[in-house]
CSV table of C-alpha atoms and ligand atoms in Angstrom, one decimal:
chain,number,residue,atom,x,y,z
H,872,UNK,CA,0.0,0.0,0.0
H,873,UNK,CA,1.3,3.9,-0.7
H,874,UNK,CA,1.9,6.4,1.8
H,875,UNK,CA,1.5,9.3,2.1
H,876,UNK,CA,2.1,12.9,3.0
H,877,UNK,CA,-0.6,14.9,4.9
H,878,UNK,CA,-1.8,17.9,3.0
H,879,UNK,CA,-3.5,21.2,3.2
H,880,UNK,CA,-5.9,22.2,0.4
H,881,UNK,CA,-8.2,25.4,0.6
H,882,UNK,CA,-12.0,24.1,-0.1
H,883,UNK,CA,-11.5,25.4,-3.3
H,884,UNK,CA,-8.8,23.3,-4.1
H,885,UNK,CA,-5.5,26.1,-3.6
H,886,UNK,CA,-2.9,23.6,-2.4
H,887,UNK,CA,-0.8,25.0,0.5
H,888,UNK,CA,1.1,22.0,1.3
H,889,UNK,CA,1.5,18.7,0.2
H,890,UNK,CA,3.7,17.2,2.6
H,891,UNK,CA,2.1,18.8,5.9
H,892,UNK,CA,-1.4,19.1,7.6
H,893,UNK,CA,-3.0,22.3,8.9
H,894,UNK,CA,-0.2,24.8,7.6
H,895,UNK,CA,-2.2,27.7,8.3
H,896,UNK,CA,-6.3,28.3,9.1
H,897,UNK,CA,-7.2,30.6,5.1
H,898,UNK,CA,-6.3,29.7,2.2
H,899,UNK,CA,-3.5,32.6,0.7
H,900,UNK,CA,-4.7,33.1,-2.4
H,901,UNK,CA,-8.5,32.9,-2.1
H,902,UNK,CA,-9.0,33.6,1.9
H,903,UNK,CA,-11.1,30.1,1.9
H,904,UNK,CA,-10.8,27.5,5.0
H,905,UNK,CA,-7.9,25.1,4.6
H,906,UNK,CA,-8.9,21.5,5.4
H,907,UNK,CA,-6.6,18.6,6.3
H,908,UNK,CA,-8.9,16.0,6.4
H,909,UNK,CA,-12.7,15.2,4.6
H,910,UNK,CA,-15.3,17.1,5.9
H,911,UNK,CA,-17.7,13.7,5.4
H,912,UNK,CA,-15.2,11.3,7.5
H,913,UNK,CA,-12.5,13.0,9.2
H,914,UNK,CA,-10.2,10.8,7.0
H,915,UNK,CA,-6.6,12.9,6.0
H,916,UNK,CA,-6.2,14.2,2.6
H,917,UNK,CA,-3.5,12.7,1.2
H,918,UNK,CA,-0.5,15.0,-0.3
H,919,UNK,CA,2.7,13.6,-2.5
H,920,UNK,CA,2.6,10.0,-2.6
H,921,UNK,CA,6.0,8.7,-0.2
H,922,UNK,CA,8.7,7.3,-2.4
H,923,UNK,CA,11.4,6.8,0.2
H,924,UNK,CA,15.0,7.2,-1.8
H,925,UNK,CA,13.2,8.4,-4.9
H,926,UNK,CA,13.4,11.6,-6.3
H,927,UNK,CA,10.7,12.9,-8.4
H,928,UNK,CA,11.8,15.7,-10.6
H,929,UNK,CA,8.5,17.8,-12.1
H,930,UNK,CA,6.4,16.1,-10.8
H,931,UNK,CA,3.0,18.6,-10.0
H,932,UNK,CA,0.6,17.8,-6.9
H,933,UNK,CA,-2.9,17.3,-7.9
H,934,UNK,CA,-5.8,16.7,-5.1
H,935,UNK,CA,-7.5,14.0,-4.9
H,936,UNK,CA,-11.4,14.9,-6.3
H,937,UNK,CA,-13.0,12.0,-4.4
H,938,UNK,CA,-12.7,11.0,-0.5
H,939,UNK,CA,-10.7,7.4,-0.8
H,940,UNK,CA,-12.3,6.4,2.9
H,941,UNK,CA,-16.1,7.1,2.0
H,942,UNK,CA,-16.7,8.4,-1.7
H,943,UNK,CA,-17.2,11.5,-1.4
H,944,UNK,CA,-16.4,14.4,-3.6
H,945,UNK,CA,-14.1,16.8,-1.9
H,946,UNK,CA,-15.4,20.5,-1.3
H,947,UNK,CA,-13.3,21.5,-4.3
H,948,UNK,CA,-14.8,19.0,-6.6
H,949,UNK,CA,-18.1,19.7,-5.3
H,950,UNK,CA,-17.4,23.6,-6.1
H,951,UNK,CA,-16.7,23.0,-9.7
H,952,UNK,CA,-20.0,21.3,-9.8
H,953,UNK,CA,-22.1,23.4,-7.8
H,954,UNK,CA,-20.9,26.5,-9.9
H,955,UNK,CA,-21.7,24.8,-13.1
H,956,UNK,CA,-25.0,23.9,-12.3
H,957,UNK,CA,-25.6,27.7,-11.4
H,958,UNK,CA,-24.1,28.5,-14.8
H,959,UNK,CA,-25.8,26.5,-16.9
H,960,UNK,CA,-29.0,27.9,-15.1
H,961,UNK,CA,-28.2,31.2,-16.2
H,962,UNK,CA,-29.2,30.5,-20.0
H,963,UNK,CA,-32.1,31.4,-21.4
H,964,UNK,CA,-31.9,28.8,-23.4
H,965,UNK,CA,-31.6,26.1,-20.9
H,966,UNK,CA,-34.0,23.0,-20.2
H,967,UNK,CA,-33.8,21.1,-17.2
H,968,UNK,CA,-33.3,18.3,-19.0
H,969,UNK,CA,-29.9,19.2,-20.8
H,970,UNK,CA,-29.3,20.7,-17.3
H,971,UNK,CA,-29.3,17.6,-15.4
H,972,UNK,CA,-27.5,15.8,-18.4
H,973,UNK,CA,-24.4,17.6,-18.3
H,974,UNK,CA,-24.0,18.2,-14.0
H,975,UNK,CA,-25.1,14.0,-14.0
H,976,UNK,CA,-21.9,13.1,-16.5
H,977,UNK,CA,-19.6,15.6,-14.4
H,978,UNK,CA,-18.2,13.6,-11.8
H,979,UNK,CA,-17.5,10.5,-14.4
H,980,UNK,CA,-15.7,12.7,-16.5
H,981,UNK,CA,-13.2,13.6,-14.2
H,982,UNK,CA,-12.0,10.6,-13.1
H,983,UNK,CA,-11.2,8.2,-15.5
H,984,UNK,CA,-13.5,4.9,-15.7
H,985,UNK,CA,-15.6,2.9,-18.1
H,986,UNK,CA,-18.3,5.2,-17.6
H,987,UNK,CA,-16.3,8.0,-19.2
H,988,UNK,CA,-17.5,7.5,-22.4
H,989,UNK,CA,-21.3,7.4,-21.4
H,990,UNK,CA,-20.8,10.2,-19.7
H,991,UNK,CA,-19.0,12.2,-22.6
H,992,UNK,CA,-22.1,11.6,-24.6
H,993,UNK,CA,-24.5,12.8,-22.1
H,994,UNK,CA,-22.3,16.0,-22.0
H,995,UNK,CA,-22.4,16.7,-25.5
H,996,UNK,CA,-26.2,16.0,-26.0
H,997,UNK,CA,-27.0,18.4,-23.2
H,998,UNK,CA,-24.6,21.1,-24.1
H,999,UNK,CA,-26.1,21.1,-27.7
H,1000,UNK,CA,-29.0,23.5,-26.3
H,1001,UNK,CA,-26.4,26.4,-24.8
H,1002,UNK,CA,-25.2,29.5,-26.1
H,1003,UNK,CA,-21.7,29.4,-26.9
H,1004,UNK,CA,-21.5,32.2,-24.4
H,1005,UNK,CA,-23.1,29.6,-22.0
H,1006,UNK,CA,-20.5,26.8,-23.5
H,1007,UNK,CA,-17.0,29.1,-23.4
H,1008,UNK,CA,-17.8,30.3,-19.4
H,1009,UNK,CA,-18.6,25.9,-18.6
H,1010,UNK,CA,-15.4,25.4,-20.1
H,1011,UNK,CA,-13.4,27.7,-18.4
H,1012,UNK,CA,-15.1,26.5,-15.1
H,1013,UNK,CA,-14.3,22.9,-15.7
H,1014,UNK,CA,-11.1,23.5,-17.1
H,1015,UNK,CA,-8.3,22.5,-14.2
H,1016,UNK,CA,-10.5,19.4,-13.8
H,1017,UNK,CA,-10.8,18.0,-16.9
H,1018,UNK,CA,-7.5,16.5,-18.7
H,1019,UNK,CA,-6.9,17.8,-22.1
H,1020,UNK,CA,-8.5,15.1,-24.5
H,1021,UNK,CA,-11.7,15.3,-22.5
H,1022,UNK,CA,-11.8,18.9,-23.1
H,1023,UNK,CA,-10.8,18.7,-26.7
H,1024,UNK,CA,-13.4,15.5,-27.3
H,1025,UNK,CA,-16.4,17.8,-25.4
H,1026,UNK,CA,-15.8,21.4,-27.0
H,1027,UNK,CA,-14.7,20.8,-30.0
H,1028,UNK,CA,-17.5,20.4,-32.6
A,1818,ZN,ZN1,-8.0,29.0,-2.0
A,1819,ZN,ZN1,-14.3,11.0,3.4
């Protein structure tokens, strides 16, 4: 089994530390709550994976989206969601069918699983009734979470 580091990561996903817990109370870019552990199960966030004699040059942290101890999403991951919902609300266009369609295939497009593909095809059937006003803000939204050939497979037409 891995181990790993503690971390600190603002609730919207700022990463103060990777190798420590509770570095400091607000986050310094964003003046969010820093949070060592998930809010759901107390569990600690992990930081950089331990690789005892191993150095790992360039390497960037990433958080974790999803709670490894009970499944949850993580207040960052949760954010990204919440605030795309509220987008995609915004449009006058918008159904609450295509609505649910694309916030439903968000969290199985992040990580990467057999559902992926299902869920790229909900996306893109629901995002067919947006403005591309509606579809350039989503994409900015989702883009630290998404990888780059999920992005290129979902806005390019
Ligand atoms: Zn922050
Ligand atoms: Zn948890």
């Amino acid at each position: 089994m891995s181990e790993y580091y503690p971390a600190s990561i603002c609730i919207n996903g700022h990463v103060m530390s990777d190798d420590h817990s509770n570095v400091q109370p607000y986050c310094s870019y964003c003046g969010e709550k820093v949070i060592s552990t998930c809010p759901n199960c107390n569990a600690p966030i992990h930081g950089d994976e331990r690789c005892d004699g191993i150095v790992v040059v360039g390497f960037t942290f990433k958080p974790d989206s999803y709670c490894y101890n009970c499944g949850n999403p993580y207040p960052w991951v949760q954010r990204i969601i919440d605030a795309s919902k509220e987008l995609l609300e915004l449009d006058d266009d918008a159904n609450q069918e295509s609505i649910d369609l694309i916030v439903s295939s968000l969290p199985d497009l992040m990580v990467s699983s057999p559902k992926q593909e299902i869920a790229k095809a909900k996306f893109k059937k629901g995002l067919k009734s947006f403005t591309t006003f509606t579809k350039d803000s989503l994409k900015t939204v989702l883009t630290d979470v998404l990888s780059e050939s999920i992005k290129r497979s979902l806005f390019e037409s």
